[in-house]
């Protein structure tokens, strides 16, 4: 459920906060007192959302809980009085906490990625592995696809999660399904990224496109390309091969 529909009376924007860095946040044990405090915060939030909204609170820092609502991730103050979305900046440590809790959620969701069902472009000598949420009809996805030979040569294996622009039965969906159903899917993908027509008569095989679309929804990714790094960080948009490898080397 979209958060804005339920919390339309709240101002969920950028907040400037100072909080301990993430490295210190995830180490503190959950005490009985903190569980009681969490229940009090839950009750305050429940009074706002109503009983029909499913959310989860997780320990995060001395000042905040990490709130999960569907595929949205927010911060809730420990007293349950303040809810934060958008960009929440720790000025002292230069950390965007909303981006950080999204990264935590991505790390957890990465365990559910069925890599064996994805189109994979393996590196000759793998040093890194990334997952790219892509769309055959996306111009910047096609631009990124041209970087795959360079990425593979630089030791980066690329796994593709397909997000067609249309639902099942649409031309975009059927074209993507036909690509996955081809005898040589990687070659079909290369052709599709060059705008070469894909034979739609091969779109009726047993493919994993619905699983991939559901996976993108689980992560909350809609824009393409979105590059998911091994540490759970998500990079929206096209990134050149050399720049991407330089980013990976810093992880």
Rosetta silent file (secondary structure, phi, psi, omega in degrees, C-alpha in Angstrom):
SEQUENCE: XXXXXXXXXXXXXXXXXXXXXXXXXXXXXXXXXXXXXXXXXXXXXXXXXXXXXXXXXXXXXXXXXXXXXXXXXXXXXXXXXXXXXXXXXXXXXXXXXXXXXXXXXXXXXXXXXXXXXXXXXXXXXXXXXXXXXXXXXXXXXXXXXXXXXXXXXXXXXXXXXXXXXXXXXXXXXXXXXXXXXXXXXXXXXXXXXXXXXXXXXXXXXXXXXXXXXXXXXXXXXXXXXXXXXXXXXXXXXXXXXXXXXXXXXXX
SCORE:     score description
SCORE:     0.000 S_00000001
   1 L     0.000  139.568 -178.815    0.000    0.000    0.000 S_00000001
   2 L   -72.639  128.980 -176.451    1.286    3.462   -0.850 S_00000001
   3 H   -59.834  -38.578 -175.141    2.304    5.309    2.259 S_00000001
   4 H   -63.879  -25.520  179.804    1.036    8.666    1.014 S_00000001
   5 H   -68.515  -35.265 -176.393   -2.518    7.320    0.801 S_00000001
   6 H   -93.533  -29.522 -174.500   -2.614    6.535    4.516 S_00000001
   7 L  -112.041   38.567 -174.198   -0.377    9.266    5.903 S_00000001
   8 L   -65.732  -18.861 -179.523   -1.585   12.183    3.783 S_00000001
   9 L   -87.730   -3.587 -178.023   -1.838   14.421    6.856 S_00000001
  10 L   -99.011  147.833  172.863    1.835   13.961    7.715 S_00000001
  11 L   -94.171  104.344 -178.018    4.734   15.953    6.381 S_00000001
  12 L  -109.967   84.883 -177.009    7.203   13.258    5.294 S_00000001
  13 L  -128.964 -158.482 -179.688   10.091   15.192    3.833 S_00000001
  14 L   -71.639  134.601  176.143   13.760   15.842    4.294 S_00000001
  15 E  -128.801  143.007  177.531   14.936   16.031    7.906 S_00000001
  16 E  -102.992  113.466 -173.568   18.348   16.988    9.222 S_00000001
  17 E  -128.537  155.912  170.430   19.298   14.666   12.046 S_00000001
  18 L  -118.084  123.975 -178.602   22.366   13.663   13.987 S_00000001
  19 L  -146.824  162.060  179.091   22.568    9.984   14.923 S_00000001
  20 L   -61.677  148.827  178.603   25.271    7.362   15.515 S_00000001
  21 L   -63.897  160.032 -173.909   26.794    5.866   12.349 S_00000001
  22 H   -58.574  -36.867 -176.476   25.415    2.585   11.042 S_00000001
  23 H   -57.222  -32.229 -179.517   28.387    0.539   12.189 S_00000001
  24 H   -88.854  -15.261 -173.633   27.435    1.262   15.798 S_00000001
  25 H   -77.754  -39.760 -170.401   23.703    0.914   15.198 S_00000001
  26 L   -84.163   -1.015 -174.084   23.402   -2.724   14.225 S_00000001
  27 L   -95.779  -18.678 -173.234   25.462   -4.115   17.116 S_00000001
  28 L   -75.249  131.236 -179.884   23.287   -3.215   20.127 S_00000001
  29 L   -71.160  158.759  179.401   21.270   -6.136   21.575 S_00000001
  30 L   -91.846  113.191 -178.935   17.507   -5.870   22.032 S_00000001
  31 L   -89.831  167.880  178.089   16.726   -5.682   25.749 S_00000001
  32 H   -62.273  -37.058  179.033   13.407   -6.346   27.460 S_00000001
  33 H   -64.470  -39.358 -179.552   13.081   -2.626   28.128 S_00000001
  34 H   -70.081  -31.288  175.779   13.604   -1.806   24.459 S_00000001
  35 H   -63.720  -43.643  177.643   10.958   -4.369   23.478 S_00000001
  36 H   -61.792  -42.259  177.670    8.498   -2.597   25.770 S_00000001
  37 H   -62.395  -39.613  178.848    9.508    0.734   24.248 S_00000001
  38 H   -64.120  -40.733  178.919    9.020   -0.733   20.779 S_00000001
  39 H   -63.016  -39.390  177.901    5.510   -1.910   21.677 S_00000001
  40 H   -63.708  -42.351  178.198    4.621    1.579   22.888 S_00000001
  41 H   -64.075  -40.596  177.901    5.906    3.059   19.615 S_00000001
  42 H   -60.062  -43.722 -178.249    3.920    0.451   17.654 S_00000001
  43 H   -62.605  -38.996  178.274    0.735    1.353   19.525 S_00000001
  44 H   -65.803  -41.742  179.810    1.157    5.044   18.703 S_00000001
  45 H   -69.519  -37.152  179.097    1.727    4.271   15.035 S_00000001
  46 H   -63.635  -34.945  178.072   -1.186    1.826   14.996 S_00000001
  47 H   -63.230  -27.770  178.519   -3.470    4.563   16.307 S_00000001
  48 H   -83.741  -44.422 -172.208   -2.549    6.561   13.203 S_00000001
  49 H   -84.225  -28.423 -171.726   -2.619    3.830   10.558 S_00000001
  50 L    91.318  165.952 -172.888   -5.488    1.679   11.764 S_00000001
  51 L   -76.388  -14.199 -174.333   -5.485   -2.073   12.275 S_00000001
  52 L   -86.676   -3.795 -178.606   -5.571   -2.954    8.566 S_00000001
  53 L   -97.799  124.237 -179.606   -2.050   -1.686    7.805 S_00000001
  54 L   -94.382  118.409  176.259    0.721   -4.250    8.144 S_00000001
  55 L  -138.129  164.462  179.133    4.071   -2.807    9.203 S_00000001
  56 E  -133.669  141.398  174.709    7.174   -4.022   11.025 S_00000001
  57 E  -109.084  139.327  179.437    9.581   -2.247   13.344 S_00000001
  58 E  -129.555  146.104  173.583   13.243   -3.224   13.570 S_00000001
  59 E   -59.007  142.473  178.697   16.019   -1.983   15.886 S_00000001
  60 L  -138.234  -54.725 -178.732   18.190    0.601   14.175 S_00000001
  61 L  -150.389 -177.160  178.593   19.856    3.141   16.494 S_00000001
  62 L   -67.148  -21.870 -174.535   19.603    4.712   19.928 S_00000001
  63 L  -109.940  -20.066 -170.045   17.099    7.235   18.568 S_00000001
  64 E  -137.128  152.452  166.123   15.181    5.465   15.796 S_00000001
  65 E  -102.334  151.738  171.189   13.461    2.281   14.693 S_00000001
  66 E   -91.420  122.221 -175.858   13.570    1.107   11.106 S_00000001
  67 E  -105.507  126.878  176.214    9.995    0.877    9.827 S_00000001
  68 E  -111.188  123.454  179.359    9.051   -1.463    6.977 S_00000001
  69 E  -131.422   96.500 -172.277    5.724   -0.880    5.251 S_00000001
  70 L    65.338 -122.715  175.844    5.448   -3.101    2.176 S_00000001
  71 L  -104.989   18.034  175.088    8.539   -2.162    0.161 S_00000001
  72 E   -98.614  145.504 -177.012    8.803    1.279    1.771 S_00000001
  73 E  -131.334  125.537 -175.081   11.391    1.938    4.480 S_00000001
  74 E  -134.841  174.772  175.248   11.152    4.775    6.979 S_00000001
  75 E  -114.235  137.176  176.293   12.459    5.886   10.362 S_00000001
  76 E  -121.783  130.902  178.530   10.296    6.138   13.479 S_00000001
  77 E   -63.398  152.044 -175.244   11.507    7.944   16.592 S_00000001
  78 L   -59.959  -28.546  178.529   11.857    5.713   19.657 S_00000001
  79 L   -84.132   -3.038  177.777    8.986    7.521   21.396 S_00000001
  80 L    77.605   10.223 -174.987    6.736    6.882   18.379 S_00000001
  81 L   -93.083  -19.594 -173.629    6.015   10.573   17.889 S_00000001
  82 L  -132.998  131.572 -179.823    7.925   11.285   14.667 S_00000001
  83 E  -118.302  131.890 -173.738    7.957    9.462   11.350 S_00000001
  84 E  -123.311  136.657  175.989   10.596   10.293    8.728 S_00000001
  85 L  -137.060 -170.666 -179.747   10.737    9.632    4.993 S_00000001
  86 L    71.251 -132.935  176.370   12.473   11.180    1.993 S_00000001
  87 L  -107.067  124.218  178.243   16.093   11.999    2.791 S_00000001
  88 E  -116.612  105.168 -169.085   17.106   11.901    6.438 S_00000001
  89 E  -100.788  126.926  168.841   20.613   13.278    6.680 S_00000001
  90 E   -86.308  102.360 -173.381   23.037   12.756    9.542 S_00000001
  91 L   -66.820  -35.543 -176.241   24.983   16.005    9.130 S_00000001
  92 L   -67.204  -44.496 -176.030   27.730   15.001   11.528 S_00000001
  93 L  -102.552   -0.186  177.785   28.545   11.668    9.874 S_00000001
  94 L    56.741   52.370 -179.983   27.312   12.541    6.359 S_00000001
  95 E  -123.873  131.583  171.338   24.963    9.565    6.149 S_00000001
  96 E   -90.056  106.044 -171.836   21.573    9.437    4.439 S_00000001
  97 H   -70.708  -30.134  176.541   19.740    7.145    6.852 S_00000001
  98 H   -66.784  -42.035  175.471   16.803    6.398    4.539 S_00000001
  99 H   -62.816  -36.151 -178.530   19.270    5.240    1.876 S_00000001
 100 H   -69.078  -41.850  179.505   21.060    3.225    4.553 S_00000001
 101 H   -72.748  -28.712  173.000   17.959    1.393    5.768 S_00000001
 102 H   -64.447  -39.083  178.535   16.997    0.738    2.134 S_00000001
 103 H   -64.093  -39.552  176.857   20.432   -0.815    1.709 S_00000001
 104 H   -61.157  -45.840  179.140   19.818   -3.040    4.742 S_00000001
 105 H   -63.560  -39.576  178.367   16.511   -4.196    3.261 S_00000001
 106 H   -62.087  -41.786  178.608   18.175   -4.841   -0.102 S_00000001
 107 H   -59.051  -40.878  179.317   20.807   -7.015    1.561 S_00000001
 108 H   -68.705  -40.861 -178.949   18.051   -9.097    3.131 S_00000001
 109 H   -70.612  -24.479 -178.996   16.077   -9.352   -0.125 S_00000001
 110 H   -62.341  -24.218  177.626   19.156  -10.422   -2.080 S_00000001
 111 H   -66.626  -17.993 -178.280   18.915  -13.806   -0.377 S_00000001
 112 H   -97.255    2.723 -178.116   15.671  -14.363   -2.328 S_00000001
 113 L   -75.202  120.822  178.803   17.101  -13.701   -5.794 S_00000001
 114 L   -84.880   78.645 -173.001   16.783  -16.873   -7.932 S_00000001
 115 H   -56.573  -30.991 -178.451   20.011  -16.353   -9.870 S_00000001
 116 H   -67.738  -15.219  179.320   19.579  -19.658  -11.698 S_00000001
 117 H   -98.435   -0.091 -175.642   16.438  -18.241  -13.350 S_00000001
 118 L   -99.286  157.406  169.714   18.064  -15.026  -14.547 S_00000001
 119 E   -73.493  124.025 -176.126   19.888  -14.130  -17.733 S_00000001
 120 E  -123.436  136.383  174.058   23.542  -14.047  -16.729 S_00000001
 121 E  -112.655   96.364 -172.790   26.579  -12.652  -18.507 S_00000001
 122 L   -76.627  145.138  175.696   29.499  -14.288  -16.682 S_00000001
 123 L   -76.320  153.948  177.022   32.905  -12.680  -16.305 S_00000001
 124 L   -65.829  -41.767  177.980   35.968  -14.509  -17.605 S_00000001
 125 L  -135.536   86.674 -168.662   37.626  -14.187  -14.192 S_00000001
 126 L   -62.939  125.717  173.334   34.892  -13.120  -11.789 S_00000001
 127 L  -113.216  -29.865 -178.180   35.852  -10.539   -9.181 S_00000001
 128 E  -142.087  158.083  176.386   32.430   -9.013   -8.625 S_00000001
 129 E  -135.040  128.751  179.272   28.788   -9.879   -9.274 S_00000001
 130 E  -126.298  157.258  176.953   26.014   -7.332   -9.805 S_00000001
 131 E  -118.462  126.997 -175.155   22.282   -7.584  -10.477 S_00000001
 132 E  -118.231  122.879  176.224   20.749   -5.163  -12.966 S_00000001
 133 E   -87.914  117.422 -166.690   17.011   -4.507  -13.209 S_00000001
 134 E  -135.125  169.202 -178.894   16.488   -3.787  -16.884 S_00000001
 135 L  -144.591  128.359 -176.963   13.957   -3.299  -19.664 S_00000001
 136 L   -56.856  -34.159 -175.164   14.469   -4.158  -23.328 S_00000001
 137 L   -91.157    5.028 -177.227   12.733   -0.945  -24.437 S_00000001
 138 L   -89.644  120.421 -177.753   14.691    1.376  -22.133 S_00000001
 139 H   -57.125  -42.664 -178.535   17.278    3.519  -24.032 S_00000001
 140 H   -74.608  -23.627  172.346   19.673    3.750  -21.082 S_00000001
 141 H   -67.404  -39.881  177.849   19.335   -0.003  -20.492 S_00000001
 142 H   -66.161  -37.409  177.492   20.479   -0.518  -24.080 S_00000001
 143 H   -65.354  -41.688  178.128   23.352    1.860  -23.492 S_00000001
 144 H   -65.366  -37.625 -178.232   24.344   -0.089  -20.374 S_00000001
 145 H   -59.439  -31.872  178.777   24.062   -3.381  -22.271 S_00000001
 146 L   -66.620  -18.297 -179.815   26.813   -2.207  -24.603 S_00000001
 147 L   -84.129   -9.441 -173.989   29.092   -2.048  -21.538 S_00000001
 148 H   -59.236  -43.935  177.664   28.670   -5.774  -20.765 S_00000001
 149 H   -58.226  -41.453  178.498   31.720   -6.999  -22.760 S_00000001
 150 H   -66.650  -40.738  178.674   33.909   -4.451  -20.961 S_00000001
 151 H   -63.237  -45.615  178.874   32.401   -5.365  -17.582 S_00000001
 152 H   -60.808  -40.177 -179.851   32.934   -9.084  -18.191 S_00000001
 153 H   -67.425  -29.813  179.565   36.508   -8.437  -19.228 S_00000001
 154 L   -87.591    7.259  174.912   37.051   -6.417  -16.037 S_00000001
 155 L    92.235   17.990 -177.998   35.821   -9.317  -13.900 S_00000001
 156 E  -108.032  118.709  172.157   32.185   -8.307  -13.364 S_00000001
 157 E   -86.202  135.906 -177.342   29.410  -10.882  -13.788 S_00000001
 158 E  -116.864  123.885  173.718   26.044   -9.323  -14.639 S_00000001
 159 E  -105.496  131.906 -179.283   22.691  -10.892  -13.725 S_00000001
 160 E  -102.131  131.628  166.243   19.618   -9.394  -15.390 S_00000001
 161 E  -108.663  121.642 -173.479   16.192   -9.046  -13.771 S_00000001
 162 E   -88.227  129.946  175.288   13.688   -8.186  -16.497 S_00000001
 163 L  -126.623   87.096  178.762   11.028   -5.511  -15.907 S_00000001
 164 L   -66.496  155.490 -176.083    8.942   -5.076  -19.080 S_00000001
 165 L   -75.648  -13.080 -179.134    6.940   -1.877  -19.416 S_00000001
 166 L  -123.812  165.235  178.285    3.646   -3.698  -19.810 S_00000001
 167 L   -79.791  177.233  179.364    1.715   -6.410  -18.018 S_00000001
 168 L   -54.324  131.997 -178.486    1.186   -9.969  -19.227 S_00000001
 169 L    97.143  -17.273  178.636   -0.272   -9.919  -22.735 S_00000001
 170 L   -77.011  157.849  177.790    1.180   -6.534  -23.651 S_00000001
 171 H   -56.747  -40.394 -179.113    3.671   -6.284  -26.549 S_00000001
 172 H   -64.412  -42.583  179.641    6.484   -5.375  -24.141 S_00000001
 173 H   -64.925  -46.784 -177.282    5.771   -8.368  -21.917 S_00000001
 174 H   -64.901  -37.553  178.092    5.473  -10.801  -24.821 S_00000001
 175 H   -64.163  -41.418  179.032    8.697   -9.527  -26.399 S_00000001
 176 H   -67.407  -41.828  177.962   10.542  -10.026  -23.109 S_00000001
 177 H   -62.563  -39.901  178.941    9.033  -13.479  -22.636 S_00000001
 178 H   -63.583  -35.589  177.713   10.075  -14.410  -26.174 S_00000001
 179 H   -63.915  -44.367  179.273   13.623  -13.356  -25.378 S_00000001
 180 H   -67.947  -27.517 -176.796   13.686  -15.614  -22.308 S_00000001
 181 H   -88.704   -4.970 -178.469   12.151  -18.467  -24.328 S_00000001
 182 L   -64.857  155.829  179.127   14.672  -18.313  -27.167 S_00000001
 183 L   -61.086  -36.559  176.892   16.997  -21.272  -27.740 S_00000001
 184 L  -123.673   85.817 -172.800   19.912  -18.971  -26.959 S_00000001
 185 H   -58.251  -37.107 -179.105   18.451  -16.364  -24.547 S_00000001
 186 H   -66.022  -40.280  177.432   21.634  -14.316  -24.230 S_00000001
 187 H   -67.072  -37.515  177.320   21.913  -13.949  -27.990 S_00000001
 188 H   -65.486  -37.303  177.285   18.218  -13.064  -28.146 S_00000001
 189 H   -65.270  -43.100  177.205   18.772  -10.467  -25.445 S_00000001
 190 H   -58.391  -43.420 -179.501   21.681   -8.980  -27.400 S_00000001
 191 H   -66.507  -41.982 -179.508   19.458   -8.777  -30.470 S_00000001
 192 H   -63.575  -37.455  179.250   16.562   -7.264  -28.522 S_00000001
 193 H   -70.734  -15.628  173.596   18.864   -4.603  -27.088 S_00000001
 194 L   -96.377    8.553 -179.056   19.782   -3.730  -30.696 S_00000001
 195 L    70.832   17.617  175.356   16.061   -3.390  -31.507 S_00000001
 196 L   -74.997  129.578 -177.271   16.159   -6.553  -33.611 S_00000001
 197 L   -57.640  139.887  176.866   12.646   -8.065  -33.643 S_00000001
 198 L  -104.531  131.859 -178.693   12.183  -11.116  -31.408 S_00000001
 199 L   -65.332  113.647 -176.284    9.869  -13.892  -32.668 S_00000001
 200 H   -71.062  -14.581 -178.948    6.819  -13.727  -30.396 S_00000001
 201 H   -68.157  -12.863  178.951    5.771  -17.293  -31.269 S_00000001
 202 H   -96.473   16.337 -174.597    8.391  -18.523  -28.796 S_00000001
 203 L   -88.864    4.229 -174.682    6.836  -16.642  -25.867 S_00000001
 204 L  -100.946   10.276  179.573    4.753  -19.564  -24.585 S_00000001
 205 L   -75.227  175.500  175.872    7.523  -21.579  -22.932 S_00000001
 206 L   -81.784  105.331 -176.846    7.907  -21.973  -19.185 S_00000001
 207 L  -121.511  173.435 -175.214    9.766  -18.797  -18.242 S_00000001
 208 L  -109.385   22.365 -173.720   10.485  -16.880  -15.044 S_00000001
 209 H   -62.845  -42.093  179.434    9.321  -13.433  -16.131 S_00000001
 210 H   -62.814  -38.005  176.844    6.527  -13.198  -13.561 S_00000001
 211 H   -62.633  -40.449 -179.008    8.996  -14.188  -10.847 S_00000001
 212 H   -68.756  -39.889  177.409   11.376  -11.468  -11.992 S_00000001
 213 H   -63.401  -41.771  178.458    8.654   -8.813  -12.050 S_00000001
 214 H   -64.875  -34.999  178.864    7.605   -9.845   -8.533 S_00000001
 215 H   -64.899  -44.058  177.510   11.228   -9.646   -7.420 S_00000001
 216 H   -60.759  -38.988  178.605   11.529   -6.067   -8.677 S_00000001
 217 H   -65.651  -37.848  178.671    8.335   -5.238   -6.791 S_00000001
 218 H   -62.323  -39.517  177.355    9.776   -6.771   -3.626 S_00000001
 219 H   -76.256  -21.116 -175.995   12.787   -4.490   -3.873 S_00000001
 220 L    83.110   19.102 -179.654   10.595   -1.528   -4.769 S_00000001
 221 L   -89.700  129.697  177.181   12.517   -0.897   -8.010 S_00000001
 222 L  -124.481  -35.218 -178.782   10.566    0.646  -10.880 S_00000001
 223 L   -81.373  149.528  179.095   13.091    2.707  -12.842 S_00000001
 224 L  -130.888  147.273   -8.348   15.523    1.035  -15.215 S_00000001
 225 L   -76.979  149.443  168.655   18.327    0.403  -15.247 S_00000001
 226 E  -120.711  124.363 -174.745   18.826   -0.019  -11.515 S_00000001
 227 E  -102.670  117.643 -179.363   22.175   -1.569  -10.589 S_00000001
 228 E   -98.422  117.334 -178.192   22.235   -3.573   -7.356 S_00000001
 229 L   -85.339  163.940 -177.222   25.725   -3.882   -5.868 S_00000001
 230 L   -59.795  -24.402 -179.171   26.902   -6.793   -3.672 S_00000001
 231 L   -90.131    6.381  179.267   26.555   -4.672   -0.511 S_00000001
 232 L    91.180   -3.885  178.028   22.884   -3.884   -1.217 S_00000001
 233 L   -73.386  137.755 -179.363   23.505   -0.384   -2.535 S_00000001
 234 E  -111.415  128.109  178.525   21.307    0.510   -5.515 S_00000001
 235 E  -109.257  112.600  178.299   22.542    2.788   -8.297 S_00000001
 236 E   -79.964  137.845  173.630   19.751    4.231  -10.469 S_00000001
 237 L    92.992  178.022 -177.863   20.517    4.882  -14.128 S_00000001
 238 L   -73.236  134.842  174.728   23.341    4.196  -16.552 S_00000001
 239 L  -131.764  124.965  178.256   26.882    3.897  -15.175 S_00000001
 240 L   -60.855  154.081 -174.649   29.897    3.387  -17.500 S_00000001
 241 H   -56.130  -50.049 -176.440   31.904    0.202  -16.995 S_00000001
 242 H   -64.199  -38.917  178.617   35.096    1.811  -15.671 S_00000001
 243 H   -66.740  -39.644  179.686   33.187    4.029  -13.261 S_00000001
 244 H   -66.261  -42.914  178.486   31.160    1.055  -12.024 S_00000001
 245 H   -64.429  -38.440  177.768   34.259   -1.079  -11.452 S_00000001
 246 H   -62.540  -36.362  177.412   35.890    1.777   -9.570 S_00000001
 247 H   -67.830  -41.357  179.716   32.793    1.876   -7.339 S_00000001
 248 H   -65.033  -35.990 -179.017   32.962   -1.882   -6.780 S_00000001
 249 H   -67.042  -19.119  179.949   36.626   -1.703   -5.827 S_00000001
 250 L   -89.945   -6.867 -178.416   35.731    0.633   -2.966 S_00000001
 251 L   -69.247    0.000    0.000   33.231   -1.753   -1.374 S_00000001
